[in-house]
PDB file of C-alpha atoms in Angstrom:
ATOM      1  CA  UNK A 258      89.063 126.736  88.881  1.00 64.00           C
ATOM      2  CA  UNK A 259      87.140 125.213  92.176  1.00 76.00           C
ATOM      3  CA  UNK A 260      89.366 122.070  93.478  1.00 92.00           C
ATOM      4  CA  UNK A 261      88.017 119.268  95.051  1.00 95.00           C
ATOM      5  CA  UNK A 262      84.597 119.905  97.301  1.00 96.00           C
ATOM      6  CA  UNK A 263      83.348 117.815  99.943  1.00 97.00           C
ATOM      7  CA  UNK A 264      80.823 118.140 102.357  1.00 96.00           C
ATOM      8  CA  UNK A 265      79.649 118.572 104.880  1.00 97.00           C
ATOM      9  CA  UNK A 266      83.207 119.345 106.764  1.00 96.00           C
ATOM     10  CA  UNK A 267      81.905 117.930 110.089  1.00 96.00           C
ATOM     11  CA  UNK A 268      79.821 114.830 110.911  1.00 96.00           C
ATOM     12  CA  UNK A 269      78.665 113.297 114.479  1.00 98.00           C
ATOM     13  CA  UNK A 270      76.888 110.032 114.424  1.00 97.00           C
ATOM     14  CA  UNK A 271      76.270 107.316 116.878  1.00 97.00           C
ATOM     15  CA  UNK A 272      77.001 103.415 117.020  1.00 97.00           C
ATOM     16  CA  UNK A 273      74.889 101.726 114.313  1.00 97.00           C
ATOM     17  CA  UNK A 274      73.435 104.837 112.083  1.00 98.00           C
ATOM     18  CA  UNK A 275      74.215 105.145 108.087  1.00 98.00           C
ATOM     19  CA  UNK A 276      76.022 108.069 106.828  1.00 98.00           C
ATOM     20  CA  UNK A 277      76.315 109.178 103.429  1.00 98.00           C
ATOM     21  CA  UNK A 278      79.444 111.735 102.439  1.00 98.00           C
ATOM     22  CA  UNK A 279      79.550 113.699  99.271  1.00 98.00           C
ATOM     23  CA  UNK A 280      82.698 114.688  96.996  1.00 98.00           C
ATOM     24  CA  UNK A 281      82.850 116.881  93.896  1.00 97.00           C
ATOM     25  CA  UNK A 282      85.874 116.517  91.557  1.00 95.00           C
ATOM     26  CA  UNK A 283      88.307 118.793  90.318  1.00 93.00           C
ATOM     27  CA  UNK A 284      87.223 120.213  87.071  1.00 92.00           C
ATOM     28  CA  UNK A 285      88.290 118.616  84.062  1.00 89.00           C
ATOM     29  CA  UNK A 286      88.738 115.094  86.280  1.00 91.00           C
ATOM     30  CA  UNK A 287      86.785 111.644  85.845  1.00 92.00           C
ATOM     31  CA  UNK A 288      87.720 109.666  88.603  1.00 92.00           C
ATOM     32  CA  UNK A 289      87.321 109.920  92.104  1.00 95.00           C
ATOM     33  CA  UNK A 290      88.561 107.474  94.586  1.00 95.00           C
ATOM     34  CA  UNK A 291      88.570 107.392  98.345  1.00 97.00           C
ATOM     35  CA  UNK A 292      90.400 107.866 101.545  1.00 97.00           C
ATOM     36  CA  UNK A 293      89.997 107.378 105.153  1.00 98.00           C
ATOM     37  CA  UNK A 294      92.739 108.413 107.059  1.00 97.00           C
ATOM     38  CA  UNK A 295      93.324 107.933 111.234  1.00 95.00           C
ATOM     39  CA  UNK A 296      94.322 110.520 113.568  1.00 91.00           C
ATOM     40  CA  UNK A 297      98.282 109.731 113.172  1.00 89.00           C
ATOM     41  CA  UNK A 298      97.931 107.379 110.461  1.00 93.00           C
ATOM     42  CA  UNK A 299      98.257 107.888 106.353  1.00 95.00           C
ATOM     43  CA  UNK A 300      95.172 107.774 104.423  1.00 96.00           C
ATOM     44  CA  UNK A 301      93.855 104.324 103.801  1.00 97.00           C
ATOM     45  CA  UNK A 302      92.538 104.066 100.142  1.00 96.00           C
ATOM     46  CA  UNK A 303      89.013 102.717 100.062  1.00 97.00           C
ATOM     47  CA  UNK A 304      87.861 102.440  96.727  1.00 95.00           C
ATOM     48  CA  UNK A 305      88.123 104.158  93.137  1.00 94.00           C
ATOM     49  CA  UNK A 306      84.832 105.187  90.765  1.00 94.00           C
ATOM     50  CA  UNK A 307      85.586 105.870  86.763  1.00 91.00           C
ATOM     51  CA  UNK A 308      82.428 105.754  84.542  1.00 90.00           C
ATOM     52  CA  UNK A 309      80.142 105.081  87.531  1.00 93.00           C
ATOM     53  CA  UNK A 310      81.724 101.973  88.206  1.00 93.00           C
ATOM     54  CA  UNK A 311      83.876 100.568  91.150  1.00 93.00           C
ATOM     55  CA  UNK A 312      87.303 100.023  89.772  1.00 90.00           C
ATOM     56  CA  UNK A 313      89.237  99.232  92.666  1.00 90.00           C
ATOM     57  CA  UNK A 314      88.922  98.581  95.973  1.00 93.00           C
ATOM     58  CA  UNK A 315      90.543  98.453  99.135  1.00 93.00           C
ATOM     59  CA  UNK A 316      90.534  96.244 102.319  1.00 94.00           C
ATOM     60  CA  UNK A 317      87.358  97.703 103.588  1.00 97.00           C
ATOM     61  CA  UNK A 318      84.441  95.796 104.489  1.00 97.00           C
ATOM     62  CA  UNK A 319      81.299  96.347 102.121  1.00 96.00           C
ATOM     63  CA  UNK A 320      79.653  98.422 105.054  1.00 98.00           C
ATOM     64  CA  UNK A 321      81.165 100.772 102.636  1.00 98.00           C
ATOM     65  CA  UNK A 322      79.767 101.672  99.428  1.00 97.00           C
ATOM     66  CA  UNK A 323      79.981 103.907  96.645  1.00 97.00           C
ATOM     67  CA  UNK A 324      78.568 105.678  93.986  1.00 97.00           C
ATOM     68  CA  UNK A 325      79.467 108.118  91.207  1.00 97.00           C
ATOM     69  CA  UNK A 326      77.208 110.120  89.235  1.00 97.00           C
ATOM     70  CA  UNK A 327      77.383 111.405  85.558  1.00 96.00           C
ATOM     71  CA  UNK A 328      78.595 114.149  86.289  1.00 95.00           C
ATOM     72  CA  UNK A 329      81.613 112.679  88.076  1.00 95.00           C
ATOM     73  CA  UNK A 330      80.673 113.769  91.776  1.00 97.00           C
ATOM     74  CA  UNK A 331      80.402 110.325  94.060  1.00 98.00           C
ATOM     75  CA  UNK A 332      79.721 109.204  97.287  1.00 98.00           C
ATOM     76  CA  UNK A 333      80.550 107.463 100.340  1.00 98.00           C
ATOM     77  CA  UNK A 334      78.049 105.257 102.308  1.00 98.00           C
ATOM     78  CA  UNK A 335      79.121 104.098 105.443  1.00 98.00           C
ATOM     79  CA  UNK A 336      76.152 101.388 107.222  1.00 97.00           C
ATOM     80  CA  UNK A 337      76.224 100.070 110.718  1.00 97.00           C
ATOM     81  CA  UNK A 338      78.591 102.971 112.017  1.00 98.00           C
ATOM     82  CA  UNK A 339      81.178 101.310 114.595  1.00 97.00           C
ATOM     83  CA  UNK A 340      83.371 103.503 117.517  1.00 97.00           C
ATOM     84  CA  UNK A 341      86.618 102.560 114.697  1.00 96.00           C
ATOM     85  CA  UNK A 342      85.385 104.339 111.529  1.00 98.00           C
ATOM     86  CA  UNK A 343      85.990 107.788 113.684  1.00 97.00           C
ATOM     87  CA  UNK A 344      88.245 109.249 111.182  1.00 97.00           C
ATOM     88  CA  UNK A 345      89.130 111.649 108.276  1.00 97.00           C
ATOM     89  CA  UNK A 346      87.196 110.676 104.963  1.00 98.00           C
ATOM     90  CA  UNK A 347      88.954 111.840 101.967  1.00 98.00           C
ATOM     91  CA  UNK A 348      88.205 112.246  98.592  1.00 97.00           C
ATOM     92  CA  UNK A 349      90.663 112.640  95.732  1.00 95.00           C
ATOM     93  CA  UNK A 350      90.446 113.531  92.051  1.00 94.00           C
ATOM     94  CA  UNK A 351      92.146 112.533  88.760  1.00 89.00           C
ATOM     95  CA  UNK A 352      92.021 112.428  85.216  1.00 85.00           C
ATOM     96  CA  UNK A 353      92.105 109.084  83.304  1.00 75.00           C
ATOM     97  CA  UNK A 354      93.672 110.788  80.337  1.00 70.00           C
ATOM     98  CA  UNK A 355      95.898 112.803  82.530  1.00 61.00           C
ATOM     99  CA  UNK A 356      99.298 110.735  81.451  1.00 58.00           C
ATOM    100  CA  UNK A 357     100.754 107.979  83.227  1.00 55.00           C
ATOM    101  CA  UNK A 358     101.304 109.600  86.024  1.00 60.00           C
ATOM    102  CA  UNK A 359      97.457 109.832  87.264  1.00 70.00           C
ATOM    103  CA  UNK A 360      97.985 112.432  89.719  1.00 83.00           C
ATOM    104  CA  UNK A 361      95.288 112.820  92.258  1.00 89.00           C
ATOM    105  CA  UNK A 362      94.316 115.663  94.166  1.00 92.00           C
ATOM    106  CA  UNK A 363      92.633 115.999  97.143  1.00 95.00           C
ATOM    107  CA  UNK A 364      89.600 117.618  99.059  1.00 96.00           C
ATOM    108  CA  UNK A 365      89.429 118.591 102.472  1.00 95.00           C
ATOM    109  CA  UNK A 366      88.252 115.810 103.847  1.00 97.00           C
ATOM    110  CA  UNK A 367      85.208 115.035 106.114  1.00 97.00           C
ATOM    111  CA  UNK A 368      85.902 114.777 109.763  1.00 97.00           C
ATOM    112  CA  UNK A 369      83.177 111.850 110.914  1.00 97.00           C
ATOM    113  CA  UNK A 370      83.003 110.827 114.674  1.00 97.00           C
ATOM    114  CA  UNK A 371      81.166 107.773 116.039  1.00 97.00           C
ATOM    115  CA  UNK A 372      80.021 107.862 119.504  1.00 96.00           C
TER     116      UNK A 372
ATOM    117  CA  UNK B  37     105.555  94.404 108.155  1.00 77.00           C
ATOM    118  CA  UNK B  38     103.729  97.452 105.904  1.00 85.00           C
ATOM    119  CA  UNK B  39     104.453  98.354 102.423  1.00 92.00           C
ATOM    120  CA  UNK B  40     105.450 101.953 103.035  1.00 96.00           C
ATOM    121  CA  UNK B  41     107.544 102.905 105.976  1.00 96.00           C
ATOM    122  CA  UNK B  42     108.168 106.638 107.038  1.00 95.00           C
ATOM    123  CA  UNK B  43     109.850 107.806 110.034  1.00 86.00           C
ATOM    124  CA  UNK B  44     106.957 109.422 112.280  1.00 81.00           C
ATOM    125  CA  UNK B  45     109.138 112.333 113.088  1.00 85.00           C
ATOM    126  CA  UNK B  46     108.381 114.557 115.093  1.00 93.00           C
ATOM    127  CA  UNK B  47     111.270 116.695 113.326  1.00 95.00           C
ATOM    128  CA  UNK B  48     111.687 119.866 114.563  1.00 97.00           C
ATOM    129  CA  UNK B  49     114.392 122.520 112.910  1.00 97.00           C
ATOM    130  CA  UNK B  50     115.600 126.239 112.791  1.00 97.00           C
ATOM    131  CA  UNK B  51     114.269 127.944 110.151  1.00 97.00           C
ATOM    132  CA  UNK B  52     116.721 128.447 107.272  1.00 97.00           C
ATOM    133  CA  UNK B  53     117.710 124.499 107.638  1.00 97.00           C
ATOM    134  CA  UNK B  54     117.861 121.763 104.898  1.00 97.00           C
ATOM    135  CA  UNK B  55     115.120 119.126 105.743  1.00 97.00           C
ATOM    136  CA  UNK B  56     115.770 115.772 104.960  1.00 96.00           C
ATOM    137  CA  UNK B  57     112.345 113.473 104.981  1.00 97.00           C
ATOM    138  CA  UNK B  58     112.328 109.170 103.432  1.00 97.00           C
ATOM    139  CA  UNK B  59     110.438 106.695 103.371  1.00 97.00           C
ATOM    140  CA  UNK B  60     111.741 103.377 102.293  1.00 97.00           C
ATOM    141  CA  UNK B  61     109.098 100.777 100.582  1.00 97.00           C
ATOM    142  CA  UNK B  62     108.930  96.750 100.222  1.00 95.00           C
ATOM    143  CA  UNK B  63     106.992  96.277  96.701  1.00 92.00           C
ATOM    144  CA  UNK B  64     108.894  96.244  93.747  1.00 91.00           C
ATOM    145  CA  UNK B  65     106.155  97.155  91.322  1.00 89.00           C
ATOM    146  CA  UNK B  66     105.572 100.732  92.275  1.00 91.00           C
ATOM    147  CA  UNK B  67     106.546 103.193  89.678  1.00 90.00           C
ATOM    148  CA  UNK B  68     104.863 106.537  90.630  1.00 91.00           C
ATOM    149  CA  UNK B  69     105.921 108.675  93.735  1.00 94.00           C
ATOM    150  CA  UNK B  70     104.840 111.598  95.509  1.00 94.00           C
ATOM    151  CA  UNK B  71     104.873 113.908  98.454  1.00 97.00           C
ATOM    152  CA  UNK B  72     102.071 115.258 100.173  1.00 96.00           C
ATOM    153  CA  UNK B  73     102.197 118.063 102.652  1.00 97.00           C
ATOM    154  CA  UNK B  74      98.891 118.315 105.077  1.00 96.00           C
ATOM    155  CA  UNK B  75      98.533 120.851 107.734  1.00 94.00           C
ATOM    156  CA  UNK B  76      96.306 120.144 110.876  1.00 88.00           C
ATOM    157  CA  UNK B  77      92.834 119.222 110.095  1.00 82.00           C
ATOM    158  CA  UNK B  78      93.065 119.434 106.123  1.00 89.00           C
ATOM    159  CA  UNK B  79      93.523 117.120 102.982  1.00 93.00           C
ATOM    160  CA  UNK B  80      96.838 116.426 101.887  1.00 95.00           C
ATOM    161  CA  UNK B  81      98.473 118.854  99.193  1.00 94.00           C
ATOM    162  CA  UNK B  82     100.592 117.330  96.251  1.00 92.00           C
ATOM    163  CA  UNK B  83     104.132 118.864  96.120  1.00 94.00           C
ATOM    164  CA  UNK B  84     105.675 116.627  93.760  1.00 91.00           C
ATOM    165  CA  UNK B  85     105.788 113.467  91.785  1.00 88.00           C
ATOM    166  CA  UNK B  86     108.247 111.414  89.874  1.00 90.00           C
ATOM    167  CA  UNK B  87     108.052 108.424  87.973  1.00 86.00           C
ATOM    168  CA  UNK B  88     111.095 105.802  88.135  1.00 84.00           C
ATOM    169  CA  UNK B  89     114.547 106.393  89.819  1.00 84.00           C
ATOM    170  CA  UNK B  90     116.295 109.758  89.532  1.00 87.00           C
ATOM    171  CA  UNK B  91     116.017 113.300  91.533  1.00 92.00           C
ATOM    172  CA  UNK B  92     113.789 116.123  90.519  1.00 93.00           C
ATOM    173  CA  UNK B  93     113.606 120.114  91.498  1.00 95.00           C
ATOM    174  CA  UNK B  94     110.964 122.090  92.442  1.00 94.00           C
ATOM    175  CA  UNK B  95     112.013 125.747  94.008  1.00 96.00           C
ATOM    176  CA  UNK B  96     113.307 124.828  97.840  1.00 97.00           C
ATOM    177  CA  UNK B  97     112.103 121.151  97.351  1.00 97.00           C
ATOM    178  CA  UNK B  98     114.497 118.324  95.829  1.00 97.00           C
ATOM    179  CA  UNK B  99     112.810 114.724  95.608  1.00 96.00           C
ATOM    180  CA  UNK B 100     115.119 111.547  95.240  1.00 96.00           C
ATOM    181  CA  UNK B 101     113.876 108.388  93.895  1.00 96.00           C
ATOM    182  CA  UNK B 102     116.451 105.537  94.539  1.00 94.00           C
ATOM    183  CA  UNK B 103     114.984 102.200  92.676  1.00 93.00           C
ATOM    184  CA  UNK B 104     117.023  99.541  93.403  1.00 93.00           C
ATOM    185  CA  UNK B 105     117.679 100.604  97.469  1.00 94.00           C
ATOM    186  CA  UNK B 106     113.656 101.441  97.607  1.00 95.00           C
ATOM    187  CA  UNK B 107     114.021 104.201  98.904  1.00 95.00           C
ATOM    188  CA  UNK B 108     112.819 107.818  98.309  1.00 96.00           C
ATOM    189  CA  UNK B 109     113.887 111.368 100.007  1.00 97.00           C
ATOM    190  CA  UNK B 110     112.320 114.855 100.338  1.00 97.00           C
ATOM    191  CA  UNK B 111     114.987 117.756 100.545  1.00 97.00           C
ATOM    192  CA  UNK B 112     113.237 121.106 101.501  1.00 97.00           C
ATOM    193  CA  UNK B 113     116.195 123.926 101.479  1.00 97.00           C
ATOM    194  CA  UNK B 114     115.887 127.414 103.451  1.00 97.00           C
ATOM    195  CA  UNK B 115     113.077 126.099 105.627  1.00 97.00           C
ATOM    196  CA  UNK B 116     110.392 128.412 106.632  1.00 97.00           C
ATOM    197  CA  UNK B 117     107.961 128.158 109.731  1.00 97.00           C
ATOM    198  CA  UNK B 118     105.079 128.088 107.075  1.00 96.00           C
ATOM    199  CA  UNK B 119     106.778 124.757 106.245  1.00 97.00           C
ATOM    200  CA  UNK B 120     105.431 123.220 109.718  1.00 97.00           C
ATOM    201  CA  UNK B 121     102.991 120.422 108.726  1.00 96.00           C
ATOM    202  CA  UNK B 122     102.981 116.587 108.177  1.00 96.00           C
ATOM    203  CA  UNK B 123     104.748 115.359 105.076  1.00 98.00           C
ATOM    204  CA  UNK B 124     103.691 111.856 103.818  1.00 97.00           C
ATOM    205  CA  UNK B 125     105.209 109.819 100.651  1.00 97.00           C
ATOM    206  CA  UNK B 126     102.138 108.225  98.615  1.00 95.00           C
ATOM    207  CA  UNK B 127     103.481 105.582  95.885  1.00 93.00           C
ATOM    208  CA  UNK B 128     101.486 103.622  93.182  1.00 90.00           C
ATOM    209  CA  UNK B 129     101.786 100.975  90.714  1.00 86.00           C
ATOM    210  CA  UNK B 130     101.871 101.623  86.614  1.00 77.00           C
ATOM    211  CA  UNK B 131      98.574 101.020  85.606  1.00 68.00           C
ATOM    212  CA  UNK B 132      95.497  98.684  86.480  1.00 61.00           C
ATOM    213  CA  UNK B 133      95.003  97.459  89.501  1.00 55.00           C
ATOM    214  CA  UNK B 134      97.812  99.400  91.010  1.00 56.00           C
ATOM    215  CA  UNK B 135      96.225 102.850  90.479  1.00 75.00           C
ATOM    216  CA  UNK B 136      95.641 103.117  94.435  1.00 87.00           C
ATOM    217  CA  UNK B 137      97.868 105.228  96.705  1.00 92.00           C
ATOM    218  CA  UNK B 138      99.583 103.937  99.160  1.00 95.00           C
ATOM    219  CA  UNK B 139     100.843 106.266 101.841  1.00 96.00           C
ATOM    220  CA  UNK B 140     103.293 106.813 104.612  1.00 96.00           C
ATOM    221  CA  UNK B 141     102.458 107.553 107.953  1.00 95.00           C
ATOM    222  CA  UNK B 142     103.108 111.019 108.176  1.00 96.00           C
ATOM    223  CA  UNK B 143     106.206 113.154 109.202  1.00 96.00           C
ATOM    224  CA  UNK B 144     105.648 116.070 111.483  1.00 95.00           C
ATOM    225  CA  UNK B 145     107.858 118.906 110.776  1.00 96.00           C
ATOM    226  CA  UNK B 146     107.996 121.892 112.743  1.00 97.00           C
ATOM    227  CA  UNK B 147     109.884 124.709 111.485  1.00 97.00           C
ATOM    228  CA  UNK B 148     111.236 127.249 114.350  1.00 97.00           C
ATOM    229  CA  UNK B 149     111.752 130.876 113.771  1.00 94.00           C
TER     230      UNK B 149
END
């Protein structure tokens, strides 16, 4: 049973440029939200996607966007890269008819530094 | 003043030791709680969750959920060096609007043989 995929692992980009990061869930899961998480820092949530719809979001300007797909994979848009969105993108999985408690799981994160 | 507060660590132990990791929180409303372990350069893995007040037991690992202080404890018992990673406390709301995680800043344990 293949967890939580993301890609790519890595990601340089400079001042200004667009990046795009992909996430596959867990099998069996519907809803994918995101992370971003500082060197030192807890993971900062971002935003959730159930039925291809933003459910939730975060404090996080609307240089980011989202998008999930019908078959439950999303991603992460990031526009006008700046020097402070250096940082660990993670995505994380759940089931909407998992129970209350909505566990989520997570990938490995993308590492993405701005120069 | 942030919602979830977690002592930064860094903890460092013998191996064989009991492990005692909190994190105390401000908002009332959160019902859900968890602990994640992440190792250097990796996504955070979930050891355990419990919902309301109360303690539960997982092998070496004991989590504490104390309500009406707001605080929450991981317990790790008979440490081992492959224990050596960052430990945060995630928490979330019932339902809704309060589905999002909100996380800790991360205790760094080492573990010393």
């Amino acid at each position: 049973d293949a967890g939580v995929t993301q890609s790519p692992t890595h990601l340089i980009k400079t001042r200004g440029q667009q990046v795009t990061l992909r996430c596959s869930p867990k099998s069996g899961h519907d809803t994918v939200s995101w992370y971003q998480q500082a060197l030192g820092q807890g993971p900062q949530f971002i935003f959730q996607y159930y039925e291809e719809e933003e459910r939730q979001r975060g404090n996080f300007p609307d240089r980011f966007s989202g998008h999930q797909f019908p078959n439950y994979s999303s991603e992460l848009n990031v526009n006008a890269l700046l020097l402070g969105d250096s940082a660990l993108y993670l995505c994380a999985s759940s089931s909407a008819t998992g129970g209350g408690a909505d566990t989520q799981y997570f990938g490995p994160g993308t590492r993405l530094t701005v120069l | 003043q942030k919602e979830v507060e977690q002592d930064p660590g860094p903890l460092s132990v013998p191996e064989g030791a009991i492990v005692s990791l909190n994190c105390t929180y401000s908002n009332s409303a959160f019902q859900y709680f968890m602990w994640y372990r992440q190792y250097s350069r990796k996504g955070p893995e979930l050891l355990m969750y419990t919902y309301s007040s109360g303690n539960k037991e997982d092998g070496r690992f004991t989590a504490q959920v104390d309500k009406s202080s707001k605080y929450i404890s991981l317990f790790i018992r008979d440490s081992q060096p492959s224990d050596s990673a960052t430990y945060l406390c995630a928490m979330r709301g019932a339902s809704g609007s309060a589905r999002q995680l909100t996380f800790g800043s991360g205790t760094q344990l080492t573990v010393l043989p």
